[in-house]
Short mmCIF file of C-alpha atoms in Angstrom, two decimals:
data_model
loop_
_atom_site.label_atom_id
_atom_site.label_comp_id
_atom_site.label_asym_id
_atom_site.label_seq_id
_atom_site.Cartn_x
_atom_site.Cartn_y
_atom_site.Cartn_z
CA GLU S 1 -17.19 -7.02 9.77
CA ALA S 2 -13.47 -7.17 9.83
CA GLN S 3 -12.13 -3.69 8.50
CA VAL S 4 -9.84 -0.61 9.26
CA THR S 5 -11.47 3.25 9.58
CA GLN S 6 -10.07 6.16 9.58
CA ASN S 7 -10.83 9.37 10.46
CA PRO S 8 -11.84 11.98 9.75
CA ARG S 9 -11.95 11.36 5.38
CA TYR S 10 -11.49 14.49 4.50
CA LEU S 11 -9.73 17.49 6.42
CA ILE S 12 -9.09 20.71 5.26
CA THR S 13 -6.79 22.57 7.59
CA VAL S 14 -4.17 25.66 7.75
CA THR S 15 -0.23 25.11 8.23
CA GLY S 16 0.76 25.19 11.63
CA LYS S 17 -2.23 23.81 13.41
CA LYS S 18 -1.85 20.42 15.49
CA LEU S 19 -3.99 18.07 13.74
CA THR S 20 -4.22 14.08 14.76
CA VAL S 21 -6.08 11.32 11.96
CA THR S 22 -7.39 8.08 13.77
CA CYS S 23 -6.43 4.49 12.80
CA SER S 24 -8.49 1.54 14.41
CA GLN S 25 -8.43 -1.94 13.54
CA ASN S 26 -10.70 -4.64 14.39
CA MET S 27 -8.89 -7.88 13.44
CA ASN S 28 -6.52 -8.40 16.19
CA HIS S 29 -3.59 -7.27 13.79
CA GLU S 30 0.14 -7.07 15.16
CA TYR S 31 1.35 -4.93 12.10
CA MET S 32 -0.62 -1.02 11.55
CA SER S 33 1.30 1.52 8.80
CA TRP S 34 0.92 4.77 7.70
CA TYR S 35 1.38 5.70 4.07
CA ARG S 36 0.73 9.15 1.99
CA GLN S 37 -0.30 8.45 -1.63
CA ASP S 38 1.14 11.01 -4.13
CA PRO S 39 0.46 11.74 -8.15
CA GLY S 40 3.45 10.32 -9.59
CA LEU S 41 5.24 8.84 -6.56
CA GLY S 42 2.87 6.22 -5.39
CA LEU S 43 2.39 4.92 -2.03
CA ARG S 44 5.18 5.32 0.53
CA GLN S 45 5.50 4.67 3.89
CA ILE S 46 5.61 7.15 6.54
CA TYR S 47 5.90 5.00 9.96
CA TYR S 48 5.17 1.27 11.25
CA SER S 49 4.24 -0.91 14.20
CA MET S 50 5.29 -4.05 14.79
CA ASN S 51 3.15 -4.69 17.95
CA VAL S 52 1.80 -2.60 20.58
CA GLU S 53 4.85 0.48 21.73
CA VAL S 54 7.01 -1.36 19.00
CA THR S 55 6.98 1.85 16.47
CA ASP S 56 9.52 2.57 13.34
CA LYS S 57 10.15 5.03 10.38
CA GLY S 58 8.89 4.28 7.22
CA ASP S 59 10.71 6.11 3.81
CA VAL S 60 8.98 9.18 4.55
CA PRO S 61 8.72 10.20 8.78
CA GLU S 62 9.72 13.67 8.79
CA GLY S 63 6.98 15.97 9.98
CA TYR S 64 4.85 12.98 11.79
CA LYS S 65 4.53 11.25 14.76
CA VAL S 66 2.60 7.69 15.80
CA SER S 67 2.06 6.22 18.64
CA ARG S 68 0.59 2.55 19.45
CA LYS S 69 -0.65 2.52 22.88
CA GLU S 70 -3.27 -0.10 22.04
CA LYS S 71 -3.31 -3.08 19.53
CA ARG S 72 -5.99 -1.60 17.69
CA ASN S 73 -5.11 2.13 17.71
CA PHE S 74 -2.58 3.73 15.28
CA PRO S 75 -3.15 7.37 15.14
CA LEU S 76 -1.00 9.97 13.16
CA ILE S 77 -0.29 13.07 14.42
CA LEU S 78 1.17 16.22 12.55
CA GLU S 79 1.94 18.55 14.97
CA SER S 80 2.75 21.35 12.76
CA PRO S 81 1.60 20.76 9.10
CA SER S 82 2.90 22.10 6.35
CA PRO S 83 1.57 22.58 2.52
CA ASN S 84 3.86 19.78 1.60
CA GLN S 85 2.05 17.21 3.59
CA THR S 86 -1.21 17.85 1.70
CA SER S 87 -1.90 13.80 0.36
CA LEU S 88 -3.92 11.02 0.64
CA TYR S 89 -3.21 9.12 3.51
CA PHE S 90 -3.80 5.88 3.91
CA CYS S 91 -3.99 3.15 7.18
CA ALA S 92 -3.13 -0.29 6.75
CA SER S 93 -2.79 -3.41 9.40
CA SER S 94 -1.69 -7.07 8.47
CA TRP S 95 -0.93 -10.03 11.04
CA THR S 96 3.01 -9.05 10.92
CA GLY S 97 4.95 -7.67 8.35
CA SER S 98 6.33 -10.63 6.75
CA TYR S 99 3.88 -13.06 4.90
CA ASN S 100 0.60 -11.67 5.00
CA GLU S 101 -1.24 -8.86 2.94
CA GLN S 102 -2.43 -5.64 4.17
CA PHE S 103 -5.78 -4.37 4.85
CA PHE S 104 -6.10 -0.78 4.27
CA GLY S 105 -8.79 2.02 5.27
CA PRO S 106 -10.40 3.91 3.45
CA GLY S 107 -7.86 6.83 3.40
CA THR S 108 -7.71 10.25 4.70
CA ARG S 109 -7.76 13.68 2.05
CA LEU S 110 -5.85 16.05 3.51
CA THR S 111 -5.41 19.51 2.34
CA VAL S 112 -3.18 22.09 4.22
CA LEU S 113 -3.46 25.88 3.07
CA GLU P 1 18.13 2.20 -2.00
CA ASP P 2 15.10 -0.71 -1.38
CA LYS P 3 12.90 -0.01 -4.60
CA VAL P 4 10.29 -0.55 -6.88
CA VAL P 5 9.91 -0.07 -10.89
CA GLN P 6 6.33 -0.84 -12.48
CA SER P 7 6.09 -0.99 -15.96
CA PRO P 8 4.20 0.13 -18.35
CA LEU P 9 3.31 3.50 -16.71
CA SER P 10 -0.22 3.39 -18.45
CA LEU P 11 -2.05 0.82 -20.87
CA VAL P 12 -5.41 1.06 -22.89
CA VAL P 13 -6.38 -2.06 -24.04
CA HIS P 14 -10.25 -3.66 -25.58
CA GLU P 15 -12.35 -5.70 -23.98
CA GLY P 16 -10.77 -9.55 -24.42
CA ASP P 17 -7.54 -8.37 -24.71
CA THR P 18 -4.48 -10.05 -22.95
CA VAL P 19 -2.57 -7.63 -20.85
CA THR P 20 0.82 -8.36 -18.74
CA LEU P 21 2.20 -6.19 -16.20
CA ASN P 22 5.51 -5.78 -14.79
CA CYS P 23 7.43 -5.53 -11.82
CA SER P 24 11.14 -5.46 -11.14
CA TYR P 25 12.01 -4.80 -7.43
CA GLU P 26 15.42 -3.98 -5.47
CA VAL P 27 14.66 -4.93 -1.85
CA THR P 28 17.01 -6.36 0.69
CA ASN P 29 16.27 -9.17 2.87
CA PHE P 30 13.06 -9.77 0.28
CA ARG P 31 10.16 -11.48 2.18
CA SER P 32 7.42 -10.81 0.09
CA LEU P 33 6.23 -9.74 -3.09
CA LEU P 34 2.32 -7.94 -3.04
CA TRP P 35 -0.39 -7.04 -5.65
CA TYR P 36 -2.59 -4.81 -5.24
CA LYS P 37 -5.68 -3.20 -7.48
CA GLN P 38 -6.93 0.49 -6.47
CA GLU P 39 -9.87 2.01 -8.04
CA LYS P 40 -10.02 5.62 -6.53
CA LYS P 41 -10.32 4.05 -3.61
CA ALA P 42 -8.28 2.11 -1.21
CA PRO P 43 -5.81 -0.66 -2.59
CA THR P 44 -7.63 -4.39 -2.48
CA PHE P 45 -5.51 -7.53 -2.11
CA LEU P 46 -4.98 -9.21 -5.39
CA PHE P 47 -1.91 -11.64 -4.71
CA MET P 48 1.29 -12.48 -2.23
CA LEU P 49 4.14 -13.99 -3.91
CA THR P 50 7.14 -15.85 -1.68
CA SER P 51 8.67 -18.55 -3.99
CA SER P 52 9.68 -18.20 -7.72
CA GLY P 53 8.18 -19.92 -10.34
CA ILE P 54 4.77 -20.71 -8.70
CA GLU P 55 1.90 -19.35 -10.00
CA LYS P 56 -0.97 -18.00 -8.55
CA LYS P 57 -4.14 -18.03 -10.00
CA SER P 58 -7.37 -16.34 -9.12
CA GLY P 59 -10.21 -16.17 -12.50
CA ARG P 60 -8.60 -14.21 -14.95
CA LEU P 61 -5.37 -12.98 -13.10
CA SER P 62 -2.35 -15.10 -12.47
CA SER P 63 0.96 -13.79 -11.40
CA ILE P 64 4.64 -15.09 -10.96
CA LEU P 65 7.70 -14.36 -8.64
CA ASP P 66 11.02 -14.73 -10.30
CA LYS P 67 13.24 -14.13 -7.44
CA LYS P 68 16.47 -14.67 -9.35
CA GLU P 69 15.96 -12.05 -11.81
CA LEU P 70 13.63 -10.05 -9.20
CA PHE P 71 10.97 -8.92 -11.01
CA SER P 72 6.92 -10.22 -11.19
CA ILE P 73 4.37 -10.25 -13.69
CA LEU P 74 0.72 -9.71 -12.99
CA ASN P 75 -1.40 -11.20 -16.33
CA ILE P 76 -5.35 -10.46 -16.63
CA THR P 77 -6.59 -12.48 -19.88
CA ALA P 78 -9.95 -11.84 -21.24
CA THR P 79 -9.89 -7.87 -20.02
CA GLN P 80 -13.44 -6.38 -18.70
CA THR P 81 -13.98 -2.48 -17.94
CA GLY P 82 -14.24 -3.74 -14.35
CA ASP P 83 -10.56 -4.31 -14.74
CA SER P 84 -9.93 -0.80 -15.53
CA ALA P 85 -7.96 0.44 -12.06
CA VAL P 86 -4.63 1.27 -10.86
CA TYR P 87 -2.38 -1.94 -9.90
CA LEU P 88 0.32 -1.48 -7.47
CA CYS P 89 3.26 -3.97 -6.69
CA ALA P 90 4.71 -3.95 -3.35
CA SER P 91 7.84 -5.70 -1.90
CA SER P 92 8.10 -6.11 1.80
CA ASN P 93 11.38 -6.86 3.73
CA GLY P 94 9.23 -8.05 6.55
CA ASN P 95 9.22 -4.68 8.52
CA GLN P 96 8.86 -2.52 5.28
CA PHE P 97 6.67 -2.14 2.11
CA TYR P 98 7.85 -0.64 -1.10
CA PHE P 99 5.71 0.23 -3.36
CA GLY P 100 5.92 1.11 -7.05
CA THR P 101 3.70 4.06 -8.61
CA GLY P 102 1.42 1.90 -10.28
CA THR P 103 0.27 1.15 -13.94
CA SER P 104 -2.81 3.02 -14.99
CA LEU P 105 -5.09 0.08 -17.04
CA THR P 106 -7.92 1.36 -19.37
CA VAL P 107 -10.06 -1.39 -20.36
CA ILE P 108 -12.17 0.40 -23.52
CA PRO P 109 -15.50 -1.60 -24.41
#
């Protein structure tokens, strides 16, 4: 089944404790992206990757890191999480960034205390 | 600044009504306009529009893009309770995607 998977689905952590949210797709998509969704602010793009080893900042990259060492995986790293990073995070992928729909993962609800 | 604005913010209708959701965009090097439906989980894709004036249709849902006036509409006819959701509009410049804050639609039986 074609899908985007994220782990963990739920995470409660404390300020400053490094964490990684994994994202994997099995559709051989070139384009992958991370979003955060907050009430009243909608979905905002954190980072995106056009292909392996090619990543770039979205609208809200501060406090986040990503890497794209393999085509299927695009982990999101929070080196020192803070409470303002409490949010619902979505990973998405598509064939390219231009003319293709994005497939979204199920979401990761992160709470930073 | 690239942005997407949706209206109205929320809408409550009765089953059988027709609704029109609006999306205006300002995106440099525009490539596509996308509509998604979100029901308390991940957004699911509805339409992608790249050309002006060509209506995309899927059952009771349809959408059209006006690249001159920089807006798109999503129409839902004969609404059903299963149409209750947040409808998201997004625009892409080929690299980045810009989402509106969504329109929350509630369909009352």
